[in-house]
mmCIF file of C-alpha atoms in Angstrom:
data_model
loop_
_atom_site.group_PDB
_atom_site.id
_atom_site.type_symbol
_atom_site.label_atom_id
_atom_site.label_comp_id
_atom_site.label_asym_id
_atom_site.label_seq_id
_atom_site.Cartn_x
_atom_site.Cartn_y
_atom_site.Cartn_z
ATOM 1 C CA UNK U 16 0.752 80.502 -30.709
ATOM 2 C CA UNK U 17 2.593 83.025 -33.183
ATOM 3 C CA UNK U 18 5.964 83.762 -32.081
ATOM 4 C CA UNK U 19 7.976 86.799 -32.707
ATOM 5 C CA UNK U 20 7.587 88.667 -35.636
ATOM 6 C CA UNK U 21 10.451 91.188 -36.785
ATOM 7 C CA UNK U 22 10.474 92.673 -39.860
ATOM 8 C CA UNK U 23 12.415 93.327 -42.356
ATOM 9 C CA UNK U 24 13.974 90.527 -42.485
ATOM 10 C CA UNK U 25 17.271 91.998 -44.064
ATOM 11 C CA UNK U 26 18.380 95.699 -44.957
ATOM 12 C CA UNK U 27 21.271 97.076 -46.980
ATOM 13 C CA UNK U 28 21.853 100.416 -46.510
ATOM 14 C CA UNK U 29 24.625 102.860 -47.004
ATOM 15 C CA UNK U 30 26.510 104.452 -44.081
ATOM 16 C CA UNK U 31 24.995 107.606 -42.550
ATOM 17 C CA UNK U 32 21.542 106.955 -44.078
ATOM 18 C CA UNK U 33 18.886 105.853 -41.321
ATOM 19 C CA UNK U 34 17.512 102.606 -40.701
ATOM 20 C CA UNK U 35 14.316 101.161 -38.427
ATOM 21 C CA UNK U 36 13.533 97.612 -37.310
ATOM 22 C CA UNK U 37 9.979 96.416 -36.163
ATOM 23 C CA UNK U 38 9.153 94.174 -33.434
ATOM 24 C CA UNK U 39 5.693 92.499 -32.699
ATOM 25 C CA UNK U 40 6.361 89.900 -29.332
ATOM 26 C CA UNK U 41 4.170 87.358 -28.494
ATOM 27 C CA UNK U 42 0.923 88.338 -27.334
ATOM 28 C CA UNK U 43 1.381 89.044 -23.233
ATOM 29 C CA UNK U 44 4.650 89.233 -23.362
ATOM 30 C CA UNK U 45 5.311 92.252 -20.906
ATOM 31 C CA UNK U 46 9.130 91.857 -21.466
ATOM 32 C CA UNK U 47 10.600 93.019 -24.844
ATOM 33 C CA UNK U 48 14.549 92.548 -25.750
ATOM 34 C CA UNK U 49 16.332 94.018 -28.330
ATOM 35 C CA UNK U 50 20.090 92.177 -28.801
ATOM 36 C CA UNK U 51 22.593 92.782 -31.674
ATOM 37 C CA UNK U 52 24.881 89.697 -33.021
ATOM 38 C CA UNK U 53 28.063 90.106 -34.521
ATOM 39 C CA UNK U 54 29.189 87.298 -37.005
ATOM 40 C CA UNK U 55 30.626 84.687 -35.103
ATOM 41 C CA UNK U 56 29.474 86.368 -31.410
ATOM 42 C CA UNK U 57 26.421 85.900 -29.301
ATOM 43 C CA UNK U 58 24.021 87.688 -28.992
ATOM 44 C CA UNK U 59 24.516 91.416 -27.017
ATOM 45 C CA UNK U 60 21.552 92.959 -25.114
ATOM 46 C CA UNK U 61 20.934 96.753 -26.368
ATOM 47 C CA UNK U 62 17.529 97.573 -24.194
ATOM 48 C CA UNK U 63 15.325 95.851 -22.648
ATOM 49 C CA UNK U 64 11.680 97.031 -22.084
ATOM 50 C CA UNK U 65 8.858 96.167 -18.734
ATOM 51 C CA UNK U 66 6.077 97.095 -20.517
ATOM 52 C CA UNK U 67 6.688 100.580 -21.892
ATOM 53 C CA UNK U 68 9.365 101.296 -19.031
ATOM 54 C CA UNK U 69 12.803 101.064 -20.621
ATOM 55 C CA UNK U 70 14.578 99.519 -17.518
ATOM 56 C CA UNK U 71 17.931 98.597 -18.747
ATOM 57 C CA UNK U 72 19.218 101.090 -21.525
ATOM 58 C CA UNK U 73 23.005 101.149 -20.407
ATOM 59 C CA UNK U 74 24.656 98.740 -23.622
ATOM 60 C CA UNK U 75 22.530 100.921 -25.961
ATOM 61 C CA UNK U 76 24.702 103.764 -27.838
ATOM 62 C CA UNK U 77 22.648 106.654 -27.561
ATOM 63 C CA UNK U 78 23.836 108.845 -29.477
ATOM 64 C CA UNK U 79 22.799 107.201 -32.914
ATOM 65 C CA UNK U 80 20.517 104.411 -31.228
ATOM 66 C CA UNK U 81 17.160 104.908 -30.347
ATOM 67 C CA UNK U 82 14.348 102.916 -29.283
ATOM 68 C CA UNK U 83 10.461 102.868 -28.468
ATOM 69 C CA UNK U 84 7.920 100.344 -27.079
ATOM 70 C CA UNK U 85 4.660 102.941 -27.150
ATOM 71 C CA UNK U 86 1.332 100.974 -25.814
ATOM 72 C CA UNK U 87 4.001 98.594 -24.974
ATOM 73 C CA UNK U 88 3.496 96.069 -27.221
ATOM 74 C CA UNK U 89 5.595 95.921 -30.608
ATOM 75 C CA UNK U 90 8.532 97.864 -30.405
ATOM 76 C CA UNK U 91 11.096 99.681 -33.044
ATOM 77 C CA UNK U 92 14.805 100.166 -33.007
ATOM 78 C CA UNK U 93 16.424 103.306 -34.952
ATOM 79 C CA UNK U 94 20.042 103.681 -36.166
ATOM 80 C CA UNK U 95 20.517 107.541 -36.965
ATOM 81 C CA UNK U 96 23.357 107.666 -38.966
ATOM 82 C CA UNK U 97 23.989 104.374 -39.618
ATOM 83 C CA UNK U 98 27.880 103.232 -39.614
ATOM 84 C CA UNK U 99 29.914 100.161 -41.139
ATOM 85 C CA UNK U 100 30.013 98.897 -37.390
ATOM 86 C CA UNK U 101 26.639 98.359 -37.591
ATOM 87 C CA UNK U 102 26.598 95.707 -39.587
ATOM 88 C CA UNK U 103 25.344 92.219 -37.544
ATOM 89 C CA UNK U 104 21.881 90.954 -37.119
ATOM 90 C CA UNK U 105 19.206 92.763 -34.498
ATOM 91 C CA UNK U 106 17.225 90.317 -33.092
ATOM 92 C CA UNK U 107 14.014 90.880 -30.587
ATOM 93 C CA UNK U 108 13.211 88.702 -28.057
ATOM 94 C CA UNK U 109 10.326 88.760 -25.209
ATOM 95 C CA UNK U 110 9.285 86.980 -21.813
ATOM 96 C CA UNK U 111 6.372 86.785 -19.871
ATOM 97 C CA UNK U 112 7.504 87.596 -16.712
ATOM 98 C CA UNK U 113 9.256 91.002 -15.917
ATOM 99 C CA UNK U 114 11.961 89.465 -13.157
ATOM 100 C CA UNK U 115 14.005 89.482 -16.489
ATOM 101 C CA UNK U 116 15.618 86.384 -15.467
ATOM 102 C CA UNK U 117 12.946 84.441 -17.776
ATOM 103 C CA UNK U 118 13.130 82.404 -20.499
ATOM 104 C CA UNK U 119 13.271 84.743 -23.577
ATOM 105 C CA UNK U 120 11.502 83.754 -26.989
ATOM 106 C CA UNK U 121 13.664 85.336 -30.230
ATOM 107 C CA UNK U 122 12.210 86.193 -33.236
ATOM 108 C CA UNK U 123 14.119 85.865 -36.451
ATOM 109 C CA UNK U 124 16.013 88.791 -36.810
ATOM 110 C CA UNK U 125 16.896 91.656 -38.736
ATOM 111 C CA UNK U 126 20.318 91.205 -40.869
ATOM 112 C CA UNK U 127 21.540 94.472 -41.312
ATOM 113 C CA UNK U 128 24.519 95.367 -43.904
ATOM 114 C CA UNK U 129 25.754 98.713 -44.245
ATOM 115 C CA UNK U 130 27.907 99.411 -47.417
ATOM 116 C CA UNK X 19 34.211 91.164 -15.722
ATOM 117 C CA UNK X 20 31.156 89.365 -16.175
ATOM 118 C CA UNK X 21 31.714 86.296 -18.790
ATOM 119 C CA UNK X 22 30.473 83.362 -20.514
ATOM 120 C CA UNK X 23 33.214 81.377 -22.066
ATOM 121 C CA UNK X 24 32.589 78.727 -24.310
ATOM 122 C CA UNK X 25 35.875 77.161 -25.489
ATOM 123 C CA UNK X 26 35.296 75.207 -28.367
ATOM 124 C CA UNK X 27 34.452 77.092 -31.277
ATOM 125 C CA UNK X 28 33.926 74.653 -33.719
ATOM 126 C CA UNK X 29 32.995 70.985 -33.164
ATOM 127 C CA UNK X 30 32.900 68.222 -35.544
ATOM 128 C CA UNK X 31 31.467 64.475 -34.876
ATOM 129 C CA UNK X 32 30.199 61.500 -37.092
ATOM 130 C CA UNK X 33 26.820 60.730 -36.505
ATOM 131 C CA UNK X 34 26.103 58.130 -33.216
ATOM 132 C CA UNK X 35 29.132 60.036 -31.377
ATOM 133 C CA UNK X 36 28.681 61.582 -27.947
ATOM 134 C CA UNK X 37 28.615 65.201 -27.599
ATOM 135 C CA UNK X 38 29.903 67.724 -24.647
ATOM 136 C CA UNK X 39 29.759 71.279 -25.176
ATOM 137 C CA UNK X 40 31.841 73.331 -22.195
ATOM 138 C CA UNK X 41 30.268 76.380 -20.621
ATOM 139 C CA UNK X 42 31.675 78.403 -17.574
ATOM 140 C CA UNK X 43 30.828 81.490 -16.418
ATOM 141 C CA UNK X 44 32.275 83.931 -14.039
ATOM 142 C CA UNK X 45 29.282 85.160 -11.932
ATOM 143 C CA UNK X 46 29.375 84.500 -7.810
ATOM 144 C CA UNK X 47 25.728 84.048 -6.316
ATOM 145 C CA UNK X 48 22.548 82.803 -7.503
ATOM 146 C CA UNK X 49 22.245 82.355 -11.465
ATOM 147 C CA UNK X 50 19.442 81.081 -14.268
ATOM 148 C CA UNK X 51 21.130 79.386 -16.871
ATOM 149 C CA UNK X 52 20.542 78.786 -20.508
ATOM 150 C CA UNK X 53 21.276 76.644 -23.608
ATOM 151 C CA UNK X 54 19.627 78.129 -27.311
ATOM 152 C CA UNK X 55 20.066 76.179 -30.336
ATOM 153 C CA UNK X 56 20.062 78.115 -33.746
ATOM 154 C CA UNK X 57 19.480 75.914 -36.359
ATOM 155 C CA UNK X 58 20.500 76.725 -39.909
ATOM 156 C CA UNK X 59 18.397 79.538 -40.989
ATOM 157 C CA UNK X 60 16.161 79.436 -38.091
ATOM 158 C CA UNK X 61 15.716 81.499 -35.244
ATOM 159 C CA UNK X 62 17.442 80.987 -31.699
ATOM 160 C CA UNK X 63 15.275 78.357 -29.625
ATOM 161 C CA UNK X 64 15.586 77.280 -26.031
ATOM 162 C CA UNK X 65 17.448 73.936 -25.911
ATOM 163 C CA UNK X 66 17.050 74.055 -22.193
ATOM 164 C CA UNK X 67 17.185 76.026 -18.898
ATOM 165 C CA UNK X 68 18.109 75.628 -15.052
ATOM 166 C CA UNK X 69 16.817 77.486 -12.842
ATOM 167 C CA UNK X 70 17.080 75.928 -9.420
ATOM 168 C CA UNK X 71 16.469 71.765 -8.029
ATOM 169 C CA UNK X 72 17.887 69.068 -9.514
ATOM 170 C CA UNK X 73 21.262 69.871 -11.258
ATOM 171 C CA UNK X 74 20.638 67.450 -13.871
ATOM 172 C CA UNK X 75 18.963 68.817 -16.394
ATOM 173 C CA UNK X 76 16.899 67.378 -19.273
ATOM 174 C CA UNK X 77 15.714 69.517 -22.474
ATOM 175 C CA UNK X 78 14.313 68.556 -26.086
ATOM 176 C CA UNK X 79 15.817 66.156 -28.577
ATOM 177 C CA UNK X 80 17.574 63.940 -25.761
ATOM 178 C CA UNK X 81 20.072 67.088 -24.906
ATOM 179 C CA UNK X 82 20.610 67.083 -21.068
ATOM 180 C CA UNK X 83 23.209 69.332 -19.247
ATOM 181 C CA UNK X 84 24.554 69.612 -15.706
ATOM 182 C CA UNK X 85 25.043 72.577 -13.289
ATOM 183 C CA UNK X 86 28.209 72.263 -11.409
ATOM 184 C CA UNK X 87 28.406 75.498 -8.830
ATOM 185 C CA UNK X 88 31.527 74.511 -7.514
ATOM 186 C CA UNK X 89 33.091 74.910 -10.986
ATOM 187 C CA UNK X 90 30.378 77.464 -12.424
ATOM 188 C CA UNK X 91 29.923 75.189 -15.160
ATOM 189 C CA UNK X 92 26.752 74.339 -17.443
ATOM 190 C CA UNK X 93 28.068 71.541 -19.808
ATOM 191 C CA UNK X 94 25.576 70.383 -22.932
ATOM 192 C CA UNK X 95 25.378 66.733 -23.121
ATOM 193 C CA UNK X 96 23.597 63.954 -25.827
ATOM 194 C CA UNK X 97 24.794 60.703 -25.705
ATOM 195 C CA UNK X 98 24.262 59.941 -29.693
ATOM 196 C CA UNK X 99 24.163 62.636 -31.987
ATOM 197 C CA UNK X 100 22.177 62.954 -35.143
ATOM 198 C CA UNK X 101 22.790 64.859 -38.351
ATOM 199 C CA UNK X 102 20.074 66.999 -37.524
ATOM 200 C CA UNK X 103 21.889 68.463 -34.781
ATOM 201 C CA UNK X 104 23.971 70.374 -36.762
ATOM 202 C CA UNK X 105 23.264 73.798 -35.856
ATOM 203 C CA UNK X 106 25.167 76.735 -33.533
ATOM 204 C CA UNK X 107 24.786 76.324 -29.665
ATOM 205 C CA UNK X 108 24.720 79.227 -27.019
ATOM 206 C CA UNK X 109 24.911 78.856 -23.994
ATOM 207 C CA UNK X 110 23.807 81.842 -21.447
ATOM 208 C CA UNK X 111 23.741 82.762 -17.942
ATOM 209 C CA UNK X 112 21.455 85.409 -16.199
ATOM 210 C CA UNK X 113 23.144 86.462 -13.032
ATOM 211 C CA UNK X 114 20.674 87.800 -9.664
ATOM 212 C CA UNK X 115 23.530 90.464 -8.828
ATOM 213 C CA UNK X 116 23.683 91.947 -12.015
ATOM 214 C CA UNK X 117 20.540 93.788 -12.653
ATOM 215 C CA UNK X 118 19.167 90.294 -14.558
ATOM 216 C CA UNK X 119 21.280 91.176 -17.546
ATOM 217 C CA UNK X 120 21.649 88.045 -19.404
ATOM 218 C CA UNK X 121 25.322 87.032 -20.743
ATOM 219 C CA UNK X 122 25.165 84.804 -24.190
ATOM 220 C CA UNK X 123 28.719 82.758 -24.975
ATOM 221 C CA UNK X 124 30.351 83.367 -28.112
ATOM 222 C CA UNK X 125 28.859 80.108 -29.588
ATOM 223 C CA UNK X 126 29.949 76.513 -30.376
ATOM 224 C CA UNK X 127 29.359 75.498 -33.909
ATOM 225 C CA UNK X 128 28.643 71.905 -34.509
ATOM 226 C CA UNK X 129 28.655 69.654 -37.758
ATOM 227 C CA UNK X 130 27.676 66.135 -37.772
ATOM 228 C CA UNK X 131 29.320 64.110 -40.423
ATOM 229 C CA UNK X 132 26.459 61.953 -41.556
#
């Protein structure tokens, strides 16, 4: 069974240009998770999807953040202007179930540097 | 606040040592509960979970960890460690009363001497 698949792998950017992470989950996975981690933190949810539904949005920073699941399968994350802050690794993780209280399957991640 | 403390940041044992990792948490009510592994340049892979039943449990690799409600703690046990444990340990807690939002500890890093 293929597991997550994010891509790119790692990004350097400068600050205030735009940036876009990809997410594939594993196949009938109706729950998709988005989390940044700061060096030396664990991991912090952003969004978390049922399906195409967006159900919990509230840690995401909407004004520069953005975020789609269309078809509700893979899924992409946007940073619109991106800031030093931003700087950590995005990882995506998905679940079977849509309780959200299921054991969650994390891709690789995104490492993100912004100079 | 909700939280997920893990109190030792940094852990260091010779190889054949026993190993305890703390977790407590400061949700009332029912909760899921979760220890990831994140191996050096891999991604973050369940270790083991509790969900309800026996508080005792048992995960990959020989880890095992115990659910103790009256202390909300989650402690991460092997009785002989290996150098291939080396790696960064998580340990999480999903809470019923808080909209399933799932709380990840600030991480214990461990490093076997071999």
């Amino acid at each position: 069974e293929a597991g997550v698949v994010q891509s790119p792998r790692y990004k350097i950017i400068e600050k205030k240009q735009p940036v876009a992470f990809w997410c594939n989950p594993i196949s009938g996975h109706n729950t998709l998770y988005w989390y940044r981690q700061n060096l030396g933190q664990g991991p912090e949810l952003l969004i978390r999807y049922e399906n195409e539904e967006a159900v919990d949005d509230s840690q995401l920073p909407k004004d520069r953040f953005s975020a789609e699941r269309l078809k509700g399968v893979d899924s992409t994350l946007k940073i619109q202007p991106a800031e030093l802050g931003d700087s950590a690794v995005y990882l995506c993780a998905s679940s079977s179930g849509t309780s959200g209280r299921d054991t969650q399957y994390f891709g690789p991640g995104t490492r993100l540097t912004v100079l | 606040a909700q939280s997920v403390s893990q109190h030792n940041h940094h852990v260091i044992l010779s190889e054949a040592a026993s190993l305890e990792l703390g977790c407590n948490y400061s949700y009332g009510g029912t909760v899921n509960l979760f220890w990831y592994v994140q191996y050096p340049g891999q991604h973050l892979q369940l270790l083991l979970k509790y969900f309800s039943g026996d508080p005792l449990v048992k995960g990959i690799k020989g880890f095992e960890a115990e659910f103790i409600k009256s202390k909300f703690s989650f402690n991460l046990r092997k009785p002989s460690v290996q150098w291939s444990d080396t790696a960064e340990y998580f340990c999480a807690v999903i809470s019923y009363s808080s909209a399933s939002k799932i709380i990840f500890g600030s991480g214990t890093r461990l490093s076997i001497r071999p």
